[in-house]
Amino acid sequence: MIMRFWSSLLLCGVLHICQSVYGSLIDDIVNAITQAVDCGSCHALLVPLKGLAALGNSPFSNTMAAVCKLIGAEDDDVCDGALAEQGPIVAHDLRKISPFDRSSTLLCNSIFGLCQQPAVQQLNFPLSSVPENQKQWTSQGRQPFQVVHFSDVHIDREYTPGAEVNCTKPICCRNYTAGLPIQQPAGPLASHNCDASTGLVESMLRAASAQGNSFSIFTGDVIEGDVWLVNQTGVTAHLQQFNQEMQTFIGTPVFPVIGNHDVAPVNSFPRNTTSDASSQWVFDTQGADWSAWLDASATDAVKHVSGSYSAVVSGTNLRIISLNNLYWYKANFWLFDSDTAQPDPNGILAFAAQELQAAEDAGQRAWIIAHMPPSSSDTLYDQSNYFDQIVQRYKNTIAGQFYGHTHQDEFAISYTDYTNRTADNAVSTMWIVPSLTPSTGNPAFRVYDVDPDTYEIMDARVFIGDLADPTFQTSPQWKQYYSAREVYGSALSDGWPENIPLTPAFWHQVTEAFEQNDALFQQFLEFKWRGVHVEVCQPGQCKDDAICALRAGRSEDNCVVASPGLSFRKRDRGERSNSVPVDECEGTGLGTIFSDLPGKMVNIDVEDLINKLKSAVPEFNDQETGTEF
Ligand SMILES: *[C@@H]1O[C@H](CO)[C@@H](O)[C@H](O)[C@H]1NC(C)=O
Ligand SMILES: *[C@@H]1O[C@H](CO)[C@@H](O)[C@H](O)[C@H]1NC(C)=O
Ligand SMILES: *[C@@H]1O[C@H](CO)[C@@H](O)[C@H](O)[C@H]1NC(C)=O
Ligand SMILES: *[C@@H]1O[C@H](CO)[C@@H](O)[C@H](O)[C@H]1NC(C)=O
Ligand SMILES: *[C@@H]1O[C@H](CO)[C@@H](O)[C@H](O)[C@H]1NC(C)=O
């Protein structure tokens, strides 16, 4: 506290000057917010915000929390918690970067939705050349084996049956307000608007286990969506608890990945070039527990390659390469703390290439598993582009890529030539699995039928729990919802031969069938949300963009335009009505709070806001407790 006091004096000279510095910053910030309508004005807003960050983390977080509360962006406790957690990271960024460089543009894209991502910084990612005689992978027509894929479980250990479903917080079904009459009580097991109960998760793990699976892949996000409350102690305990549950309820190996929620603060994965901040505790926690399924070299990699690893599935010729790709995630604010470009933060891309080379050398096939699909608008264009170069180089080795994060049942296709996306040019499929959390759709998992010689996917079958079924809450049944081969194969004009896997060319043809056959496309949307709050997307711009996104192994090609009007608060979800990309996974991060800032300022008296801000934020030199880094 004493240290803080003196550093404040150093910054401001004497206290009354300091307060007037603060006061004029408030004027500048509020005025800049009202004018922040495009990318240029967003950069201009960063100038006074950088001034505020220079005063310290607490003045920054407290002021932005006050803005959040005064404009009614979220409940007060959510504003306070979210800013206390993530505000210091943004303040750190602002202190380190120029308000007008490329990292600032990315920050304006990520937090405010006011800039588009800048064009890719072209780079030929260093890769070996393709060998002359590549191994041919041919099916022997043997019986497929089963692999279960589940993701985004988001277990709320405080899920309370009987608590209010329709609350004002990002997740409901918690006993937030004892004493108020309950309008819509939470079910014993699960409710939409809420994350998964422990009982729902156990039921799903048992059902998955009953599918005769050889092994499972879990593509991340254990922790519930209370992102304004999470801390290291709680996250560690919850990660360990779920690791234990997977062991208890699934008898076969699980190959997990790290999700953006599996850390505190949410999305917080500092690069190794940032001193004094690290998420190594997550890698250590998971490395220790995942040794139940992984060999010593893989668990060692978890700890030393930022949560990534590579492992050959016992008794197979299949190498699973698990990547922590949250160093490519635009809501990981640590990525914007330098004006010096880092093409491969923490060496994750180099690790992917190294392990694919090892697979190629050993005559193995590989599956890539990671949390966030590199096709999604959440992935920074640069790293998505470099990753795509790796996919092109090793397309003969990669038999599939598997992701979660979007909570939606979808897919994306990589091509050799993105200017000419055809079935012949399609080279890789990204299989994106729907979430277990029922917050945005019925809870789901997927079962793949896998060719034991090529490790290609013969069929993908989705199972759901139907919350509308009155018996689900007490005796949950998980039913097969659809088979991709049955629904989409039969819809192709020439059908799809029984002995041919669901190749990238198959999925490209499915997107062509969507163009021709709108009923099939509407069926896809129904599946995407598992029949709940299905988005409305008609032929025209919306449908064109949706199909474009499916044909975008690289995020730069997915036709998504950043928009300041992005609004994805839980209570708005029933009114989902267009193809605006929703980062379902971020929950109430700063991006949710500060997207559409000018829009949120409508009906706000600016003078009044300035006065309230000046009185709402106490003298910061007394309050300073945060560490600066
Ligand atoms: C949820 O509650 C709000 C206000 O309390 C109310 O306006 C709204 O209609 C409710 N929504 C549902 C689906 O019951
Ligand atoms: C909610 O908490 C209050 C005490 O804070 C308790 O009396 C009440 O039984 C709880 N409700 C539920 C549904 O657990
Ligand atoms: C950390 O989070 C856990 C819940 O995950 C909570 O019980 C605990 O009170 C929190 N600790 C602090 C210091 O906030
Ligand atoms: C960060 O990680 C990369 C890739 O593993 C490595 O080459 C580099 O030396 C590391 N830098 C620091 C400062 O640890
Ligand atoms: C597009 O790719 C196809 C192969 O799928 C090729 O036959 C055709 O010539 C290409 N067209 C252009 C304009 O490059």
XYZ file of C-alpha atoms and ligand atoms in Angstrom:
699
model
C 0.000 0.000 0.000
C 2.827 2.369 0.917
C 4.619 1.425 -2.280
C 1.479 2.134 -4.245
C 1.087 5.494 -2.609
C 4.607 6.520 -3.549
C 4.288 5.261 -7.089
C 1.071 7.234 -7.437
C 2.892 10.287 -6.263
C 5.618 9.620 -8.781
C 3.020 9.352 -11.517
C 1.008 12.336 -10.549
C 3.312 14.604 -8.625
C 0.976 15.604 -5.843
C -2.439 14.280 -5.044
C -4.616 17.117 -6.228
C -2.892 17.138 -9.598
C -3.311 13.423 -9.708
C -7.039 13.740 -9.191
C -7.302 16.346 -11.876
C -5.359 14.082 -14.243
C -7.917 11.442 -13.407
C -10.827 13.841 -13.856
C -9.744 14.970 -17.284
C -9.123 11.366 -18.322
C -12.711 10.566 -17.386
C -13.952 13.410 -19.590
C -11.786 12.167 -22.459
C -12.786 8.536 -22.046
C -16.510 9.156 -21.897
C -16.386 11.482 -24.872
C -14.261 9.038 -26.830
C -16.697 6.230 -26.003
C -19.637 8.198 -27.357
C -17.672 8.772 -30.559
C -16.276 5.253 -30.937
C -18.196 4.026 -33.939
C -15.479 2.662 -36.207
C -11.909 1.450 -36.218
C -10.291 4.889 -36.336
C -12.330 6.204 -33.412
C -11.608 3.004 -31.481
C -7.878 3.686 -31.781
C -8.590 7.234 -30.573
C -10.404 5.814 -27.526
C -7.312 3.782 -26.653
C -5.337 6.995 -26.077
C -7.160 8.092 -22.886
C -7.569 4.439 -21.857
C -3.798 4.093 -22.040
C -3.545 7.174 -19.833
C -5.876 5.534 -17.348
C -3.881 2.280 -17.448
C -0.742 4.274 -16.669
C -2.308 5.196 -13.309
C -2.384 1.504 -12.351
C -4.515 -1.611 -12.596
C -7.046 -0.632 -9.939
C -7.892 2.799 -11.340
C -8.315 1.137 -14.710
C -10.449 -1.791 -13.544
C -12.511 0.263 -11.103
C -13.261 2.928 -13.666
C -14.222 0.441 -16.371
C -16.334 -1.474 -13.856
C -18.110 1.775 -13.018
C -18.751 2.380 -16.731
C -20.095 -1.164 -17.046
C -22.459 -0.613 -14.109
C -23.584 2.868 -15.069
C -24.497 1.830 -18.609
C -26.201 -1.291 -17.249
C -24.126 -3.690 -19.343
C -24.403 -6.416 -16.697
C -25.442 -6.850 -13.065
C -23.175 -4.880 -10.720
C -21.424 -7.915 -9.278
C -20.758 -9.275 -12.756
C -19.273 -5.932 -13.863
C -17.076 -5.768 -10.758
C -15.927 -9.375 -10.999
C -15.257 -9.409 -14.737
C -13.239 -6.182 -14.590
C -11.327 -7.222 -11.491
C -10.306 -10.412 -13.301
C -9.651 -9.274 -16.859
C -9.196 -5.515 -16.485
C -5.564 -5.790 -15.313
C -4.635 -7.771 -18.442
C -6.043 -5.083 -20.709
C -4.387 -2.347 -18.630
C -1.097 -4.211 -18.994
C -1.581 -4.380 -22.783
C -2.336 -0.689 -23.039
C 0.774 0.222 -21.066
C 2.925 -1.872 -23.422
C 1.603 -1.000 -26.889
C 1.072 2.007 -29.098
C -2.607 2.975 -29.453
C -2.185 3.052 -33.224
C -0.295 -0.122 -34.130
C -1.478 -3.540 -35.240
C -1.870 -4.973 -31.718
C -4.227 -2.090 -30.940
C -6.277 -2.922 -34.014
C -6.548 -6.489 -32.735
C -7.577 -5.220 -29.302
C -10.263 -3.046 -30.925
C -11.451 -6.114 -32.817
C -11.439 -8.341 -29.792
C -12.947 -6.110 -27.103
C -15.043 -3.606 -28.964
C -15.796 -5.289 -32.302
C -14.969 -1.951 -33.939
C -12.042 -3.029 -36.157
C -11.841 -5.929 -38.570
C -8.849 -8.178 -38.098
C -5.926 -6.842 -40.146
C -4.827 -8.864 -43.188
C -2.515 -11.811 -42.529
C 1.141 -11.013 -42.045
C 2.435 -13.266 -44.807
C 4.887 -15.896 -43.672
C 6.048 -19.187 -45.113
C 5.937 -21.335 -42.028
C 9.128 -23.447 -42.039
C 8.214 -27.007 -43.044
C 10.050 -29.936 -44.609
C 9.262 -30.728 -48.231
C 6.729 -33.384 -49.141
C 8.443 -36.765 -49.634
C 8.302 -38.447 -53.049
C 6.502 -41.631 -52.144
C 3.885 -40.969 -49.557
C 2.247 -43.860 -47.808
C -1.111 -44.763 -49.325
C -3.872 -45.340 -46.820
C -6.398 -47.893 -48.011
C -9.297 -49.409 -46.183
C -9.375 -53.177 -45.818
C -13.110 -52.966 -45.255
C -12.792 -54.133 -41.660
C -15.434 -53.444 -39.044
C -15.151 -49.841 -37.722
C -14.380 -49.155 -34.077
C -16.076 -46.447 -31.996
C -14.668 -43.241 -30.566
C -16.715 -40.874 -28.412
C -16.200 -37.109 -28.747
C -17.554 -34.724 -26.115
C -16.804 -31.118 -25.298
C -17.715 -27.975 -23.415
C -19.141 -29.760 -20.424
C -19.122 -26.525 -18.347
C -20.050 -28.205 -15.090
C -21.677 -25.908 -12.567
C -20.927 -27.456 -9.179
C -23.332 -24.932 -7.666
C -26.238 -25.941 -9.883
C -29.276 -25.806 -7.586
C -32.482 -27.655 -8.485
C -35.391 -25.312 -7.839
C -33.357 -22.105 -8.280
C -34.479 -19.508 -10.846
C -33.886 -20.387 -14.512
C -34.677 -16.918 -15.838
C -32.144 -14.795 -13.959
C -30.229 -11.680 -14.947
C -26.776 -13.255 -14.769
C -24.762 -14.952 -17.508
C -25.579 -18.346 -15.968
C -28.662 -19.144 -13.903
C -29.957 -22.051 -11.764
C -27.894 -20.907 -8.806
C -29.180 -19.860 -5.432
C -28.146 -16.223 -6.029
C -31.044 -14.535 -4.264
C -32.552 -16.456 -1.403
C -36.080 -15.376 -0.580
C -37.303 -14.112 -3.956
C -40.256 -16.001 -5.426
C -39.165 -18.490 -8.083
C -40.938 -18.062 -11.426
C -39.275 -20.848 -13.356
C -37.607 -23.471 -11.168
C -34.502 -25.333 -12.375
C -35.024 -29.016 -13.129
C -33.416 -31.689 -10.947
C -30.839 -32.413 -13.682
C -30.690 -29.722 -16.335
C -32.223 -26.527 -17.673
C -31.534 -24.329 -20.659
C -29.966 -20.994 -19.639
C -27.844 -22.923 -17.162
C -24.638 -24.900 -17.216
C -24.488 -28.642 -16.625
C -25.211 -30.182 -13.249
C -22.928 -32.878 -11.853
C -25.741 -35.398 -12.390
C -26.082 -34.498 -16.060
C -22.350 -35.000 -16.574
C -22.306 -38.382 -14.867
C -25.270 -39.503 -16.901
C -23.568 -38.426 -20.140
C -20.286 -40.137 -19.236
C -22.133 -43.404 -18.503
C -24.059 -43.153 -21.784
C -20.860 -42.419 -23.702
C -19.137 -45.346 -22.078
C -22.007 -47.627 -23.122
C -21.251 -46.886 -26.775
C -18.486 -49.486 -26.767
C -15.903 -46.848 -27.373
C -12.233 -47.720 -27.806
C -11.276 -44.319 -26.500
C -12.708 -40.817 -26.130
C -11.639 -37.358 -27.087
C -12.616 -34.449 -24.876
C -12.057 -31.074 -26.524
C -12.080 -28.886 -23.432
C -14.006 -26.462 -21.234
C -14.644 -28.081 -17.888
C -15.398 -24.936 -15.942
C -18.822 -23.288 -15.741
C -19.629 -19.899 -17.189
C -19.351 -17.818 -14.002
C -16.378 -16.047 -15.487
C -16.728 -13.062 -13.151
C -16.039 -15.290 -10.127
C -13.429 -17.875 -11.124
C -10.149 -18.231 -9.250
C -7.145 -20.547 -9.345
C -8.159 -22.612 -6.305
C -11.663 -23.277 -7.576
C -10.583 -24.006 -11.163
C -7.867 -26.405 -10.014
C -10.325 -28.320 -7.833
C -12.927 -28.480 -10.595
C -10.426 -29.670 -13.203
C -9.284 -32.420 -10.839
C -12.846 -33.420 -10.017
C -13.762 -33.857 -13.674
C -10.540 -35.753 -14.434
C -11.589 -38.132 -11.666
C -15.130 -38.452 -13.009
C -13.875 -39.284 -16.504
C -11.730 -42.011 -14.983
C -14.579 -43.357 -12.879
C -17.310 -43.435 -15.497
C -15.391 -44.185 -18.694
C -13.418 -47.420 -18.680
C -11.281 -46.594 -21.730
C -8.635 -43.903 -22.324
C -9.563 -40.262 -22.736
C -7.502 -37.831 -24.808
C -8.286 -34.351 -23.447
C -7.392 -30.810 -24.433
C -7.301 -27.530 -22.560
C -10.202 -25.132 -23.110
C -10.320 -21.364 -22.753
C -12.424 -21.729 -19.587
C -9.979 -24.123 -17.911
C -7.954 -21.329 -16.308
C -8.486 -18.237 -14.179
C -9.079 -15.522 -15.244
C -10.976 -16.986 -18.200
C -9.037 -17.069 -21.536
C -5.869 -16.122 -19.720
C -2.850 -17.801 -21.319
C 0.107 -15.408 -21.218
C 2.862 -15.997 -23.745
C 6.253 -17.038 -22.432
C 7.575 -13.587 -23.400
C 5.374 -12.005 -20.716
C 7.227 -12.008 -17.435
C 5.474 -12.268 -14.068
C 2.361 -13.962 -15.453
C 1.854 -17.601 -16.293
C -0.789 -20.309 -16.479
C 1.717 -23.057 -15.807
C -0.419 -24.211 -12.858
C -3.065 -25.429 -15.324
C -0.508 -27.437 -17.294
C 0.925 -28.917 -14.100
C -2.524 -29.847 -12.778
C -3.612 -31.468 -16.035
C -0.240 -33.082 -16.713
C -0.405 -34.853 -13.351
C -3.988 -36.116 -13.770
C -3.812 -36.972 -17.462
C -1.050 -39.458 -16.698
C -4.001 -41.827 -16.104
C -4.251 -42.064 -19.904
C -1.004 -40.660 -21.302
C 2.542 -42.039 -21.244
C 5.425 -40.252 -19.542
C 6.601 -38.376 -22.620
C 3.107 -37.064 -23.322
C 2.515 -35.922 -19.737
C 5.924 -34.289 -19.809
C 4.857 -32.413 -22.944
C 1.642 -31.224 -21.243
C 3.809 -29.551 -18.607
C 6.470 -28.201 -20.968
C 4.582 -27.394 -24.181
C 1.884 -25.243 -22.582
C -0.658 -28.062 -22.292
C -0.063 -29.654 -25.713
C 1.016 -33.284 -26.201
C 1.230 -36.088 -28.716
C 0.451 -39.760 -28.032
C 0.039 -42.918 -30.092
C -3.170 -44.730 -29.181
C -2.201 -48.091 -27.752
C -2.678 -50.973 -30.204
C -3.140 -48.640 -33.191
C -1.173 -46.773 -35.791
C -2.870 -43.516 -34.856
C -1.101 -40.549 -33.277
C -3.239 -38.022 -31.452
C -1.790 -34.531 -31.408
C -3.484 -32.381 -28.774
C -2.827 -28.654 -29.132
C -3.455 -25.840 -26.718
C -4.412 -23.387 -29.468
C -5.636 -20.669 -27.118
C -2.485 -18.761 -28.040
C -4.364 -18.082 -31.284
C -7.589 -16.997 -29.535
C -8.585 -13.395 -29.979
C -10.177 -13.191 -26.508
C -6.845 -14.153 -24.907
C -5.901 -10.536 -24.198
C -2.336 -11.449 -23.295
C -1.630 -11.770 -27.017
C -1.819 -8.004 -27.419
C 0.879 -6.919 -24.990
C 3.592 -6.144 -27.530
C 3.943 -4.405 -30.873
C 6.442 -7.063 -31.955
C 4.800 -9.813 -33.979
C 5.094 -13.351 -32.617
C 4.064 -15.731 -35.395
C 4.143 -18.806 -33.167
C 3.458 -17.952 -29.521
C 4.873 -20.617 -27.202
C 5.872 -22.777 -30.160
C 2.515 -24.561 -30.541
C 2.630 -24.482 -34.350
C 6.201 -25.790 -34.376
C 5.126 -28.566 -32.002
C 2.252 -29.523 -34.335
C 4.617 -29.684 -37.322
C 7.210 -31.661 -35.359
C 4.684 -34.268 -34.240
C 3.127 -34.575 -37.701
C 6.633 -35.127 -39.084
C 7.164 -37.827 -36.462
C 3.909 -39.483 -37.547
C 4.882 -39.298 -41.209
C 8.338 -40.752 -40.472
C 6.827 -43.591 -38.447
C 4.133 -44.405 -41.015
C 1.352 -43.346 -38.659
C -1.889 -41.511 -39.269
C -2.666 -38.477 -37.102
C -5.688 -36.785 -35.594
C -5.409 -33.180 -34.484
C -7.496 -32.321 -31.419
C -7.828 -28.839 -29.890
C -10.437 -26.621 -28.309
C -11.071 -23.825 -30.778
C -11.657 -24.558 -34.469
C -9.064 -22.623 -36.517
C -11.924 -21.924 -38.932
C -13.803 -19.818 -36.393
C -13.792 -16.036 -36.289
C -12.371 -16.388 -32.771
C -9.060 -17.532 -34.245
C -6.548 -14.867 -35.189
C -6.057 -14.819 -38.955
C -2.274 -15.084 -38.728
C -2.080 -18.279 -36.690
C -5.028 -19.820 -38.561
C -3.193 -19.188 -41.831
C 0.101 -20.650 -40.585
C -1.719 -23.649 -39.134
C -3.422 -24.171 -42.485
C 0.019 -24.323 -44.131
C 0.850 -27.181 -41.770
C -2.412 -28.934 -42.667
C -1.592 -28.578 -46.405
C 1.872 -30.004 -45.902
C 0.707 -32.987 -43.832
C -2.688 -33.565 -45.448
C -1.743 -37.137 -46.306
C -1.009 -37.902 -42.655
C -3.916 -36.044 -41.024
C -7.042 -38.221 -41.042
C -9.191 -35.710 -39.166
C -9.304 -32.647 -36.936
C -11.594 -32.441 -33.913
C -12.742 -29.362 -32.031
C -15.398 -27.912 -29.699
C -15.727 -24.346 -28.349
C -18.602 -23.088 -30.510
C -21.151 -25.278 -28.665
C -22.717 -25.954 -32.067
C -22.897 -29.078 -34.208
C -20.999 -28.069 -37.331
C -17.920 -28.684 -39.463
C -15.388 -26.801 -41.581
C -13.348 -27.799 -44.610
C -9.747 -26.978 -45.558
C -8.815 -26.596 -49.233
C -5.604 -26.540 -51.256
C -6.926 -23.409 -52.960
C -9.278 -21.093 -51.090
C -10.008 -19.100 -54.239
C -11.411 -22.247 -55.840
C -13.203 -24.312 -53.213
C -14.269 -27.545 -54.864
C -14.711 -31.153 -53.807
C -11.448 -31.975 -55.631
C -9.553 -29.320 -53.686
C -10.975 -30.241 -50.247
C -8.176 -31.690 -48.111
C -9.200 -31.874 -44.475
C -12.321 -31.904 -42.280
C -12.664 -30.079 -38.977
C -15.267 -31.978 -36.950
C -16.847 -29.525 -34.492
C -18.862 -31.215 -31.761
C -21.932 -29.754 -29.993
C -21.606 -29.002 -26.274
C -22.710 -30.997 -23.299
C -23.778 -27.849 -21.510
C -27.482 -27.414 -22.192
C -27.247 -23.629 -21.913
C -27.720 -23.138 -25.645
C -29.197 -26.360 -26.978
C -29.939 -29.897 -25.907
C -26.920 -31.594 -24.303
C -25.049 -33.745 -26.819
C -22.065 -35.922 -27.629
C -20.913 -37.633 -30.809
C -19.795 -41.161 -31.678
C -17.509 -41.790 -34.658
C -17.330 -45.086 -36.497
C -13.646 -45.263 -37.429
C -11.973 -47.393 -40.096
C -9.277 -49.390 -38.211
C -6.814 -49.210 -41.117
C -7.110 -45.620 -42.291
C -8.498 -43.969 -39.133
C -10.937 -42.119 -41.355
C -14.510 -41.479 -40.230
C -17.118 -43.843 -41.676
C -19.997 -42.222 -39.807
C -20.622 -39.586 -37.139
C -23.668 -40.118 -34.951
C -24.894 -37.478 -32.513
C -26.637 -38.425 -29.277
C -28.724 -35.959 -27.285
C -30.628 -35.718 -24.056
C -33.983 -34.136 -24.811
C -34.835 -31.689 -22.025
C -38.387 -31.385 -23.349
C -38.975 -35.054 -22.535
C -40.699 -35.034 -19.106
C -38.826 -38.152 -17.976
C -35.385 -36.746 -18.760
C -35.015 -34.927 -15.432
C -35.474 -38.085 -13.382
C -34.340 -40.949 -15.637
C -32.251 -39.437 -18.400
C -32.048 -41.311 -21.691
C -29.523 -40.414 -24.367
C -30.862 -41.167 -27.811
C -29.261 -41.231 -31.208
C -30.394 -37.989 -32.829
C -29.095 -38.576 -36.341
C -26.386 -40.237 -38.380
C -24.426 -37.955 -40.730
C -24.138 -40.685 -43.342
C -27.870 -41.433 -43.264
C -29.055 -37.828 -43.417
C -26.463 -36.194 -45.644
C -25.255 -39.185 -47.702
C -28.758 -39.923 -48.906
C -29.289 -36.239 -49.759
C -26.391 -36.112 -52.244
C -27.558 -36.422 -55.847
C -25.505 -39.572 -56.457
C -25.751 -40.810 -52.875
C -22.514 -41.774 -51.098
C -20.962 -45.261 -51.455
C -21.241 -47.363 -48.329
C -17.552 -48.274 -48.147
C -16.213 -44.736 -48.639
C -15.512 -42.648 -45.515
C -17.029 -39.199 -44.910
C -14.157 -37.412 -46.619
C -13.555 -33.669 -47.001
C -14.980 -34.054 -50.549
C -18.129 -35.557 -49.011
C -18.566 -32.541 -46.765
C -17.957 -30.177 -49.651
C -20.711 -31.944 -51.578
C -22.960 -31.576 -48.530
C -22.441 -27.801 -48.670
C -23.377 -27.907 -52.371
C -26.502 -29.846 -51.450
C -27.312 -27.099 -48.894
C -27.220 -24.590 -51.760
C -29.629 -26.626 -53.869
C -31.878 -27.968 -51.157
C -32.931 -25.440 -48.519
C -34.862 -28.040 -46.528
C -31.574 -29.897 -46.006
C -29.872 -26.683 -44.894
C -32.704 -25.977 -42.432
C -32.280 -29.528 -41.128
C -28.586 -28.763 -40.570
C -29.525 -25.650 -38.548
C -31.950 -27.711 -36.471
C -29.134 -30.180 -35.725
C -26.697 -27.356 -35.075
C -28.720 -26.238 -32.046
C -30.225 -29.659 -31.249
C -33.715 -28.350 -31.805
C -33.583 -25.536 -29.214
C -33.602 -21.803 -30.090
C -32.725 -22.711 -33.667
C -31.301 -19.756 -35.560
C -33.295 -18.261 -38.420
C -31.186 -18.180 -41.574
C -32.893 -17.833 -44.929
C -31.567 -18.081 -48.483
C -29.691 -14.884 -49.310
C -26.874 -13.201 -47.411
C -27.324 -15.186 -44.219
C -27.270 -18.588 -45.872
C -24.430 -17.615 -48.234
C -22.337 -16.521 -45.255
C -23.182 -19.667 -43.305
C -22.068 -21.883 -46.200
C -18.965 -19.754 -46.668
C -18.082 -20.360 -43.014
C -18.365 -24.129 -43.499
C -15.901 -23.850 -46.395
C -13.309 -21.989 -44.356
C -10.535 -24.033 -42.818
C -8.839 -20.635 -42.452
C -10.573 -17.967 -40.398
C -9.603 -15.248 -42.892
C -11.895 -16.947 -45.437
C -14.997 -17.399 -43.311
C -16.931 -14.289 -44.442
C -17.462 -13.147 -40.860
C -17.480 -9.374 -40.433
C -16.812 -8.086 -36.920
C -19.706 -6.046 -35.666
C -20.028 -3.647 -32.747
C -23.619 -4.830 -32.332
C -22.522 -8.307 -31.324
C -24.743 -9.187 -28.467
C -24.664 -12.583 -26.960
C -25.988 -12.217 -23.500
C -27.908 -15.225 -22.341
C -31.214 -13.443 -22.050
C -31.039 -12.384 -25.699
C -30.569 -15.870 -26.985
C -34.206 -16.713 -27.460
C -34.285 -14.000 -30.075
C -31.378 -15.299 -32.127
C -32.338 -14.231 -35.590
C -29.372 -13.872 -37.866
C -26.002 -15.320 -38.641
C -24.023 -12.930 -36.449
C -21.256 -15.100 -35.083
C -21.736 -15.625 -31.406
C -18.803 -16.534 -29.248
C -20.916 -18.793 -27.066
C -17.833 -19.808 -25.270
C -16.633 -16.522 -23.927
C -19.646 -15.818 -21.764
C -19.384 -12.507 -20.017
C -15.864 -11.555 -20.787
C -14.891 -7.998 -21.484
C -15.821 -8.506 -25.128
C -19.431 -9.053 -24.102
C -19.463 -6.071 -21.821
C -17.837 -3.577 -24.137
C -19.082 -4.650 -27.538
C -21.442 -2.027 -28.872
C -20.319 0.557 -26.322
C -21.792 3.480 -28.267
C -25.035 1.485 -28.633
C -25.121 0.937 -24.896
C -24.617 4.686 -24.365
C -27.952 5.459 -26.009
C -30.296 7.055 -23.438
C -27.338 7.777 -21.173
C -26.845 11.383 -20.083
C -23.152 11.921 -20.751
C -22.657 14.755 -18.240
C -24.388 12.719 -15.600
C -22.260 9.685 -16.441
C -19.069 11.725 -16.117
C -20.146 13.098 -12.735
C -21.149 9.696 -11.457
C -17.904 8.163 -12.634
C -15.870 10.812 -10.884
C -17.687 10.138 -7.651
C -18.034 6.372 -8.108
C -14.330 5.679 -8.247
C -12.745 6.406 -4.886
C -9.303 7.886 -4.606
C -7.372 5.175 -6.284
C -4.136 5.630 -4.410
C -5.873 4.286 -1.323
C -7.401 1.389 -3.173
C -4.456 0.073 -5.060
C -3.928 -3.598 -4.358
C -3.376 -5.124 -7.777
C 0.043 -6.085 -9.028
C 1.314 -4.502 -12.169
C 3.130 -6.526 -14.693
C -37.649 -13.510 -17.719
O -37.815 -12.473 -16.770
C -37.994 -11.200 -17.357
C -38.000 -10.146 -16.264
O -38.042 -10.683 -15.015
C -39.289 -11.199 -18.161
O -39.468 -9.951 -18.771
C -39.216 -12.277 -19.235
O -40.415 -12.360 -19.930
C -38.880 -13.613 -18.617
N -38.622 -14.559 -19.688
C -39.184 -15.766 -19.716
C -38.817 -16.623 -20.876
O -39.948 -16.158 -18.841
C -30.970 -20.950 -0.958
O -30.195 -20.443 0.114
C -30.950 -20.165 1.283
C -30.029 -19.598 2.338
O -29.124 -18.704 1.793
C -31.616 -21.423 1.796
O -32.438 -21.120 2.901
C -32.461 -22.031 0.691
O -32.977 -23.269 1.118
C -31.622 -22.251 -0.546
N -32.460 -22.716 -1.632
C -32.198 -23.838 -2.313
C -33.185 -24.179 -3.402
O -31.219 -24.529 -2.099
C -12.763 -19.423 -5.450
O -13.779 -20.099 -6.160
C -14.486 -21.038 -5.355
C -15.539 -21.688 -6.237
O -14.983 -22.214 -7.348
C -15.168 -20.344 -4.194
O -15.813 -21.306 -3.383
C -14.147 -19.592 -3.376
O -14.803 -18.864 -2.404
C -13.359 -18.664 -4.259
N -12.293 -18.065 -3.486
C -12.126 -16.758 -3.413
C -10.953 -16.310 -2.588
O -12.847 -15.981 -3.973
C 9.134 -19.419 -25.663
O 8.806 -20.623 -26.338
C 9.466 -20.795 -27.570
C 8.912 -22.032 -28.223
O 9.025 -23.135 -27.388
C 10.958 -20.891 -27.347
O 11.629 -21.046 -28.575
C 11.434 -19.633 -26.662
O 12.780 -19.770 -26.346
C 10.639 -19.379 -25.395
N 10.978 -18.047 -24.893
C 11.142 -17.798 -23.601
C 11.453 -16.397 -23.253
O 11.051 -18.681 -22.765
C -10.535 -25.148 -59.739
O -10.160 -26.447 -59.298
C -10.529 -27.473 -60.194
C -10.158 -28.765 -59.511
O -11.011 -28.972 -58.458
C -9.798 -27.286 -61.507
O -10.224 -28.290 -62.401
C -10.125 -25.924 -62.053
O -9.349 -25.706 -63.211
C -9.820 -24.852 -61.034
N -10.265 -23.569 -61.526
C -9.509 -22.489 -61.438
C -10.110 -21.226 -61.978
O -8.392 -22.506 -60.964
